[in-house]
Amino acid sequence: MFGSPRHDALERIVYCSKACVDTASLQIISEILGVSRRNNVRDGLTGALAVNDGWFLQVVEGPGPALDGLLRRLADDARHAEIELLSRRTVSGRLFPDWTMVAARITPEIAPQLQRLIDQCRVSPEAAVDALLRIVTGRTGAVESEAR
Ligand code: FAD
């Protein structure tokens, strides 16, 4: 869907952050998703956003300079704080090629698993990506096999 010039290697970031807004508010979340989708189409970024009980977990992939720009904007965004970059790596392909930003619907079954990942923030970003991938596509297993 998005082509990158050779010098802009494809990268993937995973971060979690603490919400400073009511994450149960559909209006707030749809505002965030709306601006994300608009900007991400422009910037060649794709990914998924999980929202649950006061925290965010997001995976975003695309050209490095576009991710740098996003990280700067995220850092200035008062809607969340304590942004923890769990992982940033060069990847060979996109795991979320069809989503300029998909909302990962957190079910009661998956919530405790994701909460554990958040609590142990630095433990396994791959597991976080895998969980998001499973939620939005039903696919799994693509993350661990990629070279770092
Ligand atoms: P505008 O949308 O016009 O916003 C201008 C400024 O106002 C920005 O500094 C913004 O942070 C601030 N702002 C806007 N609305 C509010 C509000 N309701 N409350 C407080 N401050 C506000 N952006 C992306 O482009 N891609 C993403 O994938 C993405 N994911 C996000 C995930 C999370 C969890 C959050 C909280 C935000 C995300 N954003 C994302 C939004 C990002 O942080 C910036 O707000 C946005 O990129 C700025 O877009 P803009 O330059 O068009 O400015």
Tab-separated table of N, CA and C in Angstrom, residues 3 5 20-21 27 32 41 64 69 73 78 86-87 90 97 120 122-123 133 140:
chain	number	residue	atom	x	y	z
A	3	GLY	N	4.717	2.777	-0.421
A	3	GLY	CA	6.085	2.512	-0.809
A	3	GLY	C	7.019	3.442	-0.050
A	5	PRO	N	11.012	5.146	-0.008
A	5	PRO	CA	12.268	5.270	-0.701
A	5	PRO	C	13.308	4.393	-0.013
A	20	CYS	N	-4.477	10.454	30.007
A	20	CYS	CA	-4.870	11.586	30.848
A	20	CYS	C	-6.295	11.994	30.505
A	21	VAL	N	-6.961	11.156	29.752
A	21	VAL	CA	-8.348	11.383	29.349
A	21	VAL	C	-9.138	10.130	29.704
A	27	GLN	N	-16.079	9.354	22.209
A	27	GLN	CA	-15.786	10.581	21.466
A	27	GLN	C	-14.283	10.877	21.486
A	32	ILE	N	-9.040	10.750	18.528
A	32	ILE	CA	-7.636	10.314	18.385
A	32	ILE	C	-7.481	9.468	17.112
A	41	VAL	N	-2.235	8.372	6.801
A	41	VAL	CA	-2.336	8.243	5.335
A	41	VAL	C	-1.276	9.145	4.693
A	64	GLY	N	11.194	5.567	8.909
A	64	GLY	CA	11.772	6.098	10.140
A	64	GLY	C	11.503	7.585	10.379
A	69	GLY	N	8.714	11.947	13.503
A	69	GLY	CA	7.751	13.052	13.583
A	69	GLY	C	6.579	12.699	14.488
A	73	ARG	N	5.230	14.413	18.079
A	73	ARG	CA	3.859	14.892	18.311
A	73	ARG	C	3.223	14.167	19.491
A	78	ALA	N	-1.166	16.188	25.294
A	78	ALA	CA	-1.569	16.178	26.706
A	78	ALA	C	-2.595	15.095	27.012
A	86	LEU	N	8.657	0.823	23.997
A	86	LEU	CA	9.029	-0.555	24.328
A	86	LEU	C	9.977	-1.140	23.300
A	87	SER	N	9.811	-0.690	22.053
A	87	SER	CA	10.609	-1.297	20.997
A	87	SER	C	10.621	-0.389	19.775
A	90	THR	N	14.030	-2.089	12.852
A	90	THR	CA	13.841	-2.165	11.404
A	90	THR	C	13.159	-3.487	11.092
A	97	PRO	N	-0.640	-3.824	7.273
A	97	PRO	CA	-0.577	-3.033	6.036
A	97	PRO	C	-1.906	-2.392	5.647
A	120	GLN	N	4.439	-5.109	32.870
A	120	GLN	CA	5.832	-5.561	32.780
A	120	GLN	C	6.507	-4.881	31.600
A	122	ARG	N	8.781	-3.605	29.933
A	122	ARG	CA	9.932	-3.891	29.085
A	122	ARG	C	10.055	-5.359	28.718
A	123	VAL	N	9.151	-6.175	29.142
A	123	VAL	CA	9.358	-7.614	29.000
A	123	VAL	C	9.301	-8.093	27.555
A	133	LEU	N	-2.031	-8.052	16.876
A	133	LEU	CA	-2.227	-8.673	15.568
A	133	LEU	C	-3.339	-9.715	15.631
A	140	THR	N	-1.414	-14.883	13.822
A	140	THR	CA	-0.417	-14.833	14.883
A	140	THR	C	0.882	-15.478	14.413
